Amino acid sequence: AINSDFWAANGNMSWAFFWVLALMLHEPHGLTPLYEELDAAVAYWLKSRPGSDLRNASLAELDGFLQNASLPLLTSTISETLRVSVSSTSIRVVVEDGATINGYPQFQFKKGEKILCQIRSVHLDAEIYGPDYAVFKAERFLDDGIIAEGGSRKPLLAFGGGISKLESNKSMFAATAAASAVALGYHHYAKKRSNDRRPPVVPFVIPWLGSAITLGRDPDAFFQKARETYGDIFTVQAAGHCWTYVTSASAISAVYCNSKSFVAQPARLEFSHKVFDMPRSIVYDNEYMAQALYPMHHRILASSNIEPMVESLVKHFVRRIQELNAKIPHKTWSTTLEEFVHKPTFLAMAAAMFGPLFKAEEASPSYEPFLIFDDYIPLFASGAPSFLIQRGTRARNELINIFEEYFNTPGWDDEASELIRSVAYGARNESQPPWTDRELASAINSDFWAANGNMSWAFFWVLALVLHEPHGLTPLYEELEAAVASWSKARPRSNLLDASLTELHEFLQNASLPLLTSTISETLRVSLSSSSLRVVVEDGATISGYPQFQFKKGDKILCQIRSVHFDAELYGPDAAAFKADRFLDSGTMAEGGSRKPLLVWGGGASKCDGRHYAAKGCKFTLALLLLHFNIKLDPTYRHPTSATVLLDKTRIGVGVMHPTKPTNVLVSKRY
């Protein structure tokens, strides 16, 4: 009889303890979330007992701590472990003929029949626990996860039910003892963990959610405070993800240089699948993308090969300028900078990439879905649940449909850029197996966003930031007028406003516009929030110059470029301010003679392939716009003293930020 009690305890509780640890250890973040919850509980306990040490506490003190510690994630983890690992049935014997089960009157039972209540079927019921019912999720039984639709509690029958339910004293003993044993085990090994070489973790209160709220509220302030407190390298837990951020120029450079330990390609492939819905069949199951497509982009977009694309962009932007001219009445046009700048840039870039057959015209449906999809990029990148990204998913599908239709339009390749033609040809003829039109369309959407998702907004911010400065665009107009005068002096009969595309391109190639170049660099420094992601591919990897930290295979490293761009030691006490002339020759040098790090294009293996096209295209199109139009803030609207307050800083890590509200301007023809 005693042996039955002995088995009832050890036959389940010991293995439950085992599975809590085993299941958590195989999760991406291992035991880290539980360690952090326990550390917070210990800190709270010690706050009222400053002289105590739990590792050397009496049994009474330990029991007091364990009885009162707030460990919701640990409790949820134990419940989820039991849900996943228990395979038990409650048996009943029918003792009378004609018995029925309430709610199922169609079935009748005979005396002596045996009924097995199959509890595991309930625990793996998708209607109760959702499509991820078969997956272990430690946080599943936190408060919001235990309620089913209609407000009832989700059934957790790990201890059986009815008269055969594990006796209350035993079930309480099992649950409490398991929680206590696990907590003691964690804290014991936390002592060893405190001596390892992992980067410090920014503390937080709520497991899984981590630092997501404070990070999302003001990322710049969050990273500045974290860097001041923990140094250049630290780990952040946020919304179920665990990232190690690298925030100094020297550390980022060291990561870029060590491409053996810190690899970019796995992150790039994951981004392609998660954000652009590129099927696994071409991302992971087909070597063409990594071995041929990426090198092709690098070759076609090299500085020596981009002139045809730049010339095409100038040609199509001139057409947009002609359309804008037609919209301006006799004196001025009151509009928003988004309508005046972002949309025409989008349309010109689309035409330069795809030719006139692509649906980028105002009467066609590509601009609006692109704006929606672009808004949802951070949520796609963070792996947000499907119910949060439904609108973004619809917009993405709409864009892919447009690209798929485009590639089935006769003559599409007559005026398409070399990049688009090469990608399509390679995917259809060189890949084995060849890509479907849908797969090709999803890949092309990534190129389309890479260009328009950043360059169009960078163009917008150059004007928005300068317009809010005391002198507005006047310094840029004066520089452009001097360049035009110099060009016209050698060509007295020429007029740039009526010049051929060849003459325009010649002027743009040779015009001396250092302030405009500096303004573009400074705009990118201020408006860009991007991170270069690397995956650690070997245990024991270290960052040169930071030997105190060691990384494990599978760790994710984010090079937080914006922290470098806002580093007061590099850019001075006004690092957070916009200064159009900051990157004129004297402003590009740091103390000691080295150049100030401007990492707007990333670095290493993930350095932006399109950087040469984007830099030259932005400079040329801005010069063309300033050549034709006077632009100023509309005085009938209230404007902030600096446009930096309009940056949507919650858009973390995915490129040029968006504005939080429109900028109203007055536009008139210059000549």
Short mmCIF file of C-alpha atoms in Angstrom, two decimals, residues 57-433:
data_model
loop_
_atom_site.label_atom_id
_atom_site.label_comp_id
_atom_site.label_asym_id
_atom_site.label_seq_id
_atom_site.Cartn_x
_atom_site.Cartn_y
_atom_site.Cartn_z
CA ALA A 57 19.03 30.98 4.54
CA SER A 58 17.38 28.74 7.10
CA LEU A 59 14.67 26.34 6.00
CA ALA A 60 12.09 28.61 7.65
CA GLU A 61 13.33 31.60 5.64
CA LEU A 62 13.40 29.57 2.45
CA ASP A 63 9.86 28.35 3.06
CA GLY A 64 8.72 31.92 3.74
CA PHE A 65 10.26 33.09 0.48
CA LEU A 66 8.83 30.23 -1.58
CA GLN A 67 5.35 30.62 -0.09
CA ASN A 68 5.19 34.34 -0.91
CA ALA A 69 7.33 34.77 -4.03
CA SER A 70 5.46 36.00 -7.12
CA LEU A 71 6.45 33.51 -9.82
CA PRO A 72 3.62 33.55 -12.39
CA LEU A 73 5.77 32.42 -15.30
CA LEU A 74 7.13 29.47 -13.31
CA THR A 75 3.59 28.50 -12.30
CA SER A 76 2.45 28.78 -15.93
CA THR A 77 5.46 26.74 -17.07
CA ILE A 78 4.58 23.90 -14.67
CA SER A 79 0.95 23.89 -15.86
CA GLU A 80 2.04 23.91 -19.50
CA THR A 81 4.57 21.14 -18.82
CA LEU A 82 1.82 18.97 -17.34
CA ARG A 83 -0.50 19.77 -20.25
CA VAL A 84 2.12 18.65 -22.76
CA SER A 85 3.74 15.75 -20.91
CA VAL A 86 0.82 14.05 -19.14
CA SER A 87 -0.77 11.06 -20.85
CA SER A 88 -3.39 9.89 -18.38
CA THR A 89 -6.92 8.55 -18.46
CA SER A 90 -9.64 8.45 -15.83
CA ILE A 91 -11.45 5.10 -15.92
CA ARG A 92 -15.08 4.58 -15.01
CA VAL A 93 -17.17 1.40 -14.89
CA VAL A 94 -20.85 1.57 -15.90
CA VAL A 95 -22.98 0.08 -13.06
CA GLU A 96 -26.46 0.27 -14.59
CA ASP A 97 -27.97 -0.45 -17.97
CA GLY A 98 -29.20 2.48 -20.06
CA ALA A 99 -26.76 5.02 -18.62
CA THR A 100 -26.17 8.09 -20.81
CA ILE A 101 -23.66 10.96 -20.82
CA ASN A 102 -25.23 14.37 -20.31
CA GLY A 103 -25.28 16.20 -23.61
CA TYR A 104 -24.88 13.01 -25.65
CA PRO A 105 -28.31 11.33 -25.31
CA GLN A 106 -27.79 9.42 -28.56
CA PHE A 107 -25.42 7.01 -26.79
CA GLN A 108 -26.51 4.39 -24.21
CA PHE A 109 -24.26 2.18 -22.13
CA LYS A 110 -24.64 -1.26 -20.56
CA LYS A 111 -23.69 -2.35 -17.09
CA GLY A 112 -20.06 -3.46 -16.93
CA GLU A 113 -18.78 -1.33 -19.82
CA LYS A 114 -15.58 0.61 -19.20
CA ILE A 115 -15.30 4.31 -19.99
CA LEU A 116 -11.89 5.98 -20.40
CA CYS A 117 -11.74 9.77 -20.08
CA GLN A 118 -8.90 10.58 -22.52
CA ILE A 119 -7.47 13.73 -20.94
CA ARG A 120 -4.66 14.27 -23.47
CA SER A 121 -7.20 14.75 -26.27
CA VAL A 122 -8.59 17.72 -24.34
CA HIS A 123 -5.12 19.17 -23.75
CA LEU A 124 -4.29 18.93 -27.47
CA ASP A 125 -7.64 20.26 -28.70
CA ALA A 126 -7.02 23.04 -31.26
CA GLU A 127 -10.45 24.56 -30.61
CA ILE A 128 -9.49 25.12 -26.97
CA TYR A 129 -5.77 25.84 -27.17
CA GLY A 130 -5.47 27.25 -30.68
CA PRO A 131 -3.47 26.14 -33.74
CA ASP A 132 -0.28 25.85 -31.66
CA TYR A 133 -1.87 23.31 -29.29
CA ALA A 134 0.91 20.78 -29.91
CA VAL A 135 3.65 23.31 -29.11
CA PHE A 136 5.13 23.93 -25.68
CA LYS A 137 4.60 27.58 -24.67
CA ALA A 138 5.78 28.39 -21.17
CA GLU A 139 3.65 31.53 -20.92
CA ARG A 140 0.41 29.84 -22.07
CA PHE A 141 -1.16 29.86 -18.59
CA LEU A 142 -0.38 33.45 -17.65
CA ASP A 143 -3.60 35.25 -16.82
CA ASP A 144 -4.74 36.14 -20.33
CA GLY A 145 -3.91 32.66 -21.65
CA ILE A 146 -6.15 30.62 -19.34
CA ILE A 147 -9.43 32.14 -20.48
CA ALA A 148 -11.25 30.57 -23.42
CA GLU A 149 -13.75 32.29 -25.71
CA GLY A 150 -16.89 33.15 -23.78
CA GLY A 151 -15.00 33.87 -20.59
CA SER A 152 -14.70 30.34 -19.21
CA ARG A 153 -11.41 28.91 -18.03
CA LYS A 154 -9.56 26.57 -20.37
CA PRO A 155 -9.76 23.00 -19.02
CA LEU A 156 -6.50 21.74 -17.51
CA LEU A 157 -7.18 18.18 -16.33
CA ALA A 158 -3.65 17.17 -15.39
CA PHE A 159 -4.85 15.92 -11.99
CA GLY A 160 -7.91 14.10 -13.30
CA GLY A 161 -11.37 14.96 -12.02
CA GLY A 162 -14.37 13.93 -10.04
CA ILE A 163 -13.94 11.28 -7.32
CA SER A 164 -10.71 10.06 -8.94
CA LYS A 165 -9.09 13.50 -8.87
CA LEU A 166 -5.70 13.30 -7.18
CA GLU A 167 -6.46 13.97 -3.52
CA SER A 168 -6.31 17.67 -2.75
CA ASN A 169 -3.52 17.34 -0.24
CA LYS A 170 -1.45 15.38 -2.73
CA SER A 171 -2.19 17.67 -5.66
CA MET A 172 -1.30 20.73 -3.62
CA PHE A 173 1.79 18.93 -2.38
CA ALA A 174 2.78 17.98 -5.92
CA ALA A 175 2.26 21.47 -7.37
CA THR A 176 3.80 23.38 -4.48
CA ALA A 177 6.70 21.00 -4.02
CA ALA A 178 7.44 21.02 -7.74
CA ALA A 179 7.39 24.83 -7.83
CA SER A 180 9.59 25.01 -4.73
CA ALA A 181 12.04 22.43 -6.01
CA VAL A 182 12.31 24.08 -9.41
CA ALA A 183 12.75 27.50 -7.80
CA LEU A 184 15.49 26.19 -5.51
CA GLY A 185 17.14 24.46 -8.45
CA TYR A 186 17.08 27.62 -10.53
CA HIS A 187 18.47 29.73 -7.76
CA HIS A 188 21.23 27.25 -7.04
CA TYR A 189 22.32 27.26 -10.67
CA ALA A 190 21.82 31.01 -10.91
CA LYS A 191 24.83 31.25 -8.58
CA LYS A 192 26.90 29.48 -11.21
CA ARG A 193 25.25 31.49 -13.99
CA SER A 194 26.26 34.77 -12.34
CA ASN A 195 29.86 33.79 -12.95
CA ASP A 196 29.47 33.10 -16.68
CA ARG A 197 30.52 35.44 -19.47
CA ARG A 198 27.13 36.40 -20.87
CA PRO A 199 26.36 40.08 -21.50
CA PRO A 200 24.23 41.78 -18.82
CA VAL A 201 20.46 41.62 -19.25
CA VAL A 202 18.43 44.81 -18.97
CA PRO A 203 16.09 44.01 -16.04
CA PHE A 204 12.32 43.89 -16.44
CA VAL A 205 9.25 42.95 -14.42
CA ILE A 206 6.87 41.02 -16.66
CA PRO A 207 8.17 37.78 -18.21
CA TRP A 208 7.92 37.33 -21.99
CA LEU A 209 6.85 40.97 -22.41
CA GLY A 210 10.19 42.04 -20.96
CA SER A 211 11.32 45.55 -21.90
CA ALA A 212 8.94 45.83 -24.88
CA ILE A 213 6.86 48.71 -23.45
CA THR A 214 9.75 50.92 -22.32
CA LEU A 215 11.68 50.14 -25.50
CA GLY A 216 8.73 50.94 -27.74
CA ARG A 217 7.82 54.15 -25.90
CA ASP A 218 11.17 55.89 -26.54
CA PRO A 219 13.85 53.70 -28.12
CA ASP A 220 16.49 56.45 -28.14
CA ALA A 221 16.13 57.06 -24.40
CA PHE A 222 16.02 53.32 -23.69
CA PHE A 223 19.27 52.56 -25.50
CA GLN A 224 21.04 55.62 -24.11
CA LYS A 225 20.15 54.66 -20.54
CA ALA A 226 21.00 50.99 -21.10
CA ARG A 227 24.36 51.91 -22.57
CA GLU A 228 25.16 54.26 -19.69
CA THR A 229 24.20 51.55 -17.18
CA TYR A 230 25.51 48.34 -18.75
CA GLY A 231 28.12 49.44 -21.27
CA ASP A 232 28.38 48.95 -25.03
CA ILE A 233 26.96 45.41 -25.12
CA PHE A 234 23.82 44.20 -23.34
CA THR A 235 20.89 41.84 -23.83
CA VAL A 236 17.25 42.88 -24.09
CA GLN A 237 14.21 40.64 -23.62
CA ALA A 238 11.15 42.01 -25.43
CA ALA A 239 7.93 40.35 -26.60
CA GLY A 240 9.35 36.85 -26.44
CA HIS A 241 12.59 37.73 -28.24
CA CYS A 242 16.05 37.89 -26.73
CA TRP A 243 18.58 40.08 -28.56
CA THR A 244 22.07 41.17 -27.65
CA TYR A 245 22.59 44.77 -28.74
CA VAL A 246 25.99 46.10 -29.76
CA THR A 247 25.99 49.90 -29.52
CA SER A 248 29.50 51.29 -30.03
CA ALA A 249 31.30 51.94 -33.31
CA SER A 250 34.30 49.82 -32.33
CA ALA A 251 32.21 46.84 -31.23
CA ILE A 252 30.01 47.01 -34.36
CA SER A 253 33.10 47.16 -36.55
CA ALA A 254 34.48 44.10 -34.75
CA VAL A 255 31.24 42.20 -35.40
CA TYR A 256 31.31 43.17 -39.08
CA CYS A 257 34.92 42.02 -39.40
CA ASN A 258 34.32 38.61 -37.82
CA SER A 259 32.10 37.08 -40.47
CA LYS A 260 33.23 33.61 -39.42
CA SER A 261 31.50 33.78 -36.02
CA PHE A 262 28.80 36.39 -36.69
CA VAL A 263 26.92 35.56 -39.88
CA ALA A 264 24.41 37.76 -41.71
CA GLN A 265 22.87 35.34 -44.20
CA PRO A 266 20.61 33.33 -41.83
CA ALA A 267 18.99 36.58 -40.67
CA ARG A 268 18.60 37.80 -44.24
CA LEU A 269 16.89 34.57 -45.26
CA GLU A 270 14.59 34.66 -42.22
CA PHE A 271 13.67 38.29 -43.00
CA SER A 272 12.81 37.30 -46.58
CA HIS A 273 10.44 34.60 -45.36
CA LYS A 274 8.83 36.40 -42.42
CA VAL A 275 8.43 39.86 -43.92
CA PHE A 276 7.97 39.28 -47.65
CA ASP A 277 6.29 35.87 -47.46
CA MET A 278 8.89 34.36 -49.77
CA PRO A 279 8.12 30.62 -49.65
CA ARG A 280 10.46 28.25 -47.85
CA SER A 281 10.84 26.43 -51.17
CA ILE A 282 13.01 29.27 -52.52
CA VAL A 283 14.45 30.62 -49.26
CA TYR A 284 15.66 27.44 -47.57
CA ASP A 285 15.11 24.51 -49.95
CA ASN A 286 16.74 26.04 -53.03
CA GLU A 287 20.36 27.22 -53.12
CA TYR A 288 19.81 29.67 -55.98
CA MET A 289 18.80 32.56 -53.75
CA ALA A 290 21.87 32.50 -51.50
CA GLN A 291 24.42 31.38 -54.07
CA ALA A 292 23.31 33.29 -57.18
CA LEU A 293 20.65 35.92 -56.43
CA TYR A 294 22.55 37.77 -53.69
CA PRO A 295 25.82 37.97 -55.68
CA MET A 296 23.81 39.13 -58.71
CA HIS A 297 22.40 42.07 -56.73
CA HIS A 298 25.89 43.00 -55.57
CA ARG A 299 27.24 42.96 -59.14
CA ILE A 300 24.40 44.86 -60.84
CA LEU A 301 24.23 47.54 -58.13
CA ALA A 302 28.00 48.13 -57.97
CA SER A 303 29.01 51.80 -58.37
CA SER A 304 30.40 51.11 -61.86
CA ASN A 305 27.13 49.60 -63.12
CA ILE A 306 24.34 51.86 -61.84
CA GLU A 307 24.40 54.68 -64.41
CA PRO A 308 21.60 53.25 -66.59
CA MET A 309 19.29 52.99 -63.55
CA VAL A 310 20.20 56.52 -62.41
CA GLU A 311 19.58 57.91 -65.90
CA SER A 312 16.21 56.14 -65.99
CA LEU A 313 15.31 57.57 -62.59
CA VAL A 314 16.18 61.10 -63.76
CA LYS A 315 14.07 60.60 -66.91
CA HIS A 316 11.01 59.46 -64.99
CA PHE A 317 11.45 62.07 -62.27
CA VAL A 318 11.49 64.83 -64.91
CA ARG A 319 8.11 63.52 -66.06
CA ARG A 320 6.83 63.75 -62.48
CA ILE A 321 8.10 67.33 -62.26
CA GLN A 322 6.11 68.16 -65.40
CA GLU A 323 3.00 66.69 -63.76
CA LEU A 324 3.63 68.68 -60.57
CA ASN A 325 4.01 71.86 -62.62
CA ALA A 326 0.58 71.25 -64.08
CA LYS A 327 -0.93 71.03 -60.58
CA ILE A 328 0.33 74.44 -59.50
CA PRO A 329 -2.13 77.25 -60.19
CA HIS A 330 -1.07 80.82 -61.02
CA LYS A 331 0.63 81.52 -57.68
CA THR A 332 1.04 78.74 -55.14
CA TRP A 333 -0.15 75.24 -54.37
CA SER A 334 -1.06 74.34 -50.79
CA THR A 335 -0.37 70.65 -50.25
CA THR A 336 1.41 68.21 -47.99
CA LEU A 337 5.04 67.28 -48.37
CA GLU A 338 3.98 63.64 -48.57
CA GLU A 339 1.80 64.35 -51.62
CA PHE A 340 4.34 66.67 -53.20
CA VAL A 341 7.49 64.60 -52.60
CA HIS A 342 6.91 61.05 -51.42
CA LYS A 343 4.35 59.99 -53.98
CA PRO A 344 6.14 61.37 -57.08
CA THR A 345 9.41 59.81 -55.89
CA PHE A 346 7.65 56.47 -55.42
CA LEU A 347 6.15 56.62 -58.92
CA ALA A 348 9.44 57.65 -60.56
CA MET A 349 11.40 54.90 -58.81
CA ALA A 350 8.80 52.29 -59.72
CA ALA A 351 8.97 53.33 -63.39
CA ALA A 352 12.80 53.31 -63.29
CA MET A 353 12.80 49.76 -61.93
CA PHE A 354 9.97 48.21 -63.95
CA GLY A 355 9.19 50.45 -66.90
CA PRO A 356 5.82 51.98 -67.80
CA LEU A 357 3.88 48.70 -67.84
CA PHE A 358 4.09 48.30 -64.08
CA LYS A 359 1.01 49.43 -62.13
CA ALA A 360 2.55 52.43 -60.39
CA GLU A 361 0.46 55.18 -61.95
CA GLU A 362 -1.98 57.14 -59.80
CA ALA A 363 -4.93 55.42 -61.45
CA SER A 364 -3.51 52.00 -60.52
CA PRO A 365 -3.56 50.35 -57.12
CA SER A 366 0.11 49.99 -56.07
CA TYR A 367 0.79 53.14 -54.01
CA GLU A 368 -1.83 52.67 -51.28
CA PRO A 369 -1.11 48.97 -50.61
CA PHE A 370 2.60 49.80 -50.55
CA LEU A 371 2.04 52.44 -47.86
CA ILE A 372 0.03 49.97 -45.77
CA PHE A 373 2.56 47.16 -46.19
CA ASP A 374 5.40 49.56 -45.36
CA ASP A 375 3.62 50.56 -42.14
CA TYR A 376 3.42 46.91 -41.07
CA ILE A 377 7.06 46.01 -41.76
CA PRO A 378 8.12 46.29 -38.06
CA LEU A 379 5.29 43.94 -37.01
CA PHE A 380 6.17 41.42 -39.72
CA ALA A 381 9.83 41.60 -38.69
CA SER A 382 9.04 41.03 -35.01
CA GLY A 383 6.97 37.93 -35.77
CA ALA A 384 3.70 39.48 -34.57
CA PRO A 385 0.69 37.11 -34.40
CA SER A 386 -1.47 36.91 -37.51
CA PHE A 387 -4.44 38.77 -36.01
CA LEU A 388 -2.26 41.89 -35.59
CA ILE A 389 -1.04 41.94 -39.20
CA GLN A 390 -4.16 41.05 -41.17
CA ARG A 391 -4.34 44.43 -42.93
CA GLY A 392 -0.63 44.35 -43.71
CA THR A 393 -0.93 40.80 -45.04
CA ARG A 394 -3.75 41.81 -47.38
CA ALA A 395 -1.68 44.72 -48.69
CA ARG A 396 1.35 42.46 -49.18
CA ASN A 397 -0.75 39.95 -51.11
CA GLU A 398 -2.13 42.75 -53.25
CA LEU A 399 1.39 43.87 -54.16
CA ILE A 400 2.47 40.31 -54.96
CA ASN A 401 -0.61 39.93 -57.17
CA ILE A 402 0.39 43.11 -59.04
CA PHE A 403 3.95 41.83 -59.59
CA GLU A 404 2.65 38.42 -60.69
CA GLU A 405 0.34 40.08 -63.23
CA TYR A 406 3.23 42.31 -64.39
CA PHE A 407 5.49 39.35 -65.19
CA ASN A 408 2.73 37.85 -67.32
CA THR A 409 2.24 41.06 -69.33
CA PRO A 410 3.69 40.83 -72.86
CA GLY A 411 6.61 43.22 -73.32
CA TRP A 412 7.21 43.76 -69.58
CA ASP A 413 10.95 43.44 -70.06
CA ASP A 414 11.28 46.04 -72.83
CA GLU A 415 11.99 48.90 -70.41
CA ALA A 416 12.55 47.06 -67.14
CA SER A 417 15.86 47.67 -65.40
CA GLU A 418 18.73 45.19 -65.65
CA LEU A 419 18.13 44.23 -62.02
CA ILE A 420 14.51 43.17 -62.58
CA ARG A 421 15.26 41.41 -65.88
CA SER A 422 18.19 39.51 -64.38
CA VAL A 423 16.28 38.39 -61.30
CA ALA A 424 13.35 37.18 -63.41
CA TYR A 425 15.56 35.40 -65.95
CA GLY A 426 17.64 33.69 -63.28
CA ALA A 427 14.64 32.58 -61.24
CA ARG A 428 12.88 31.17 -64.30
CA ASN A 429 15.85 29.65 -66.16
CA GLU A 430 18.83 29.13 -63.84
CA SER A 431 17.22 28.04 -60.60
CA GLN A 432 16.61 24.32 -60.22
CA PRO A 433 13.73 23.87 -59.93
#
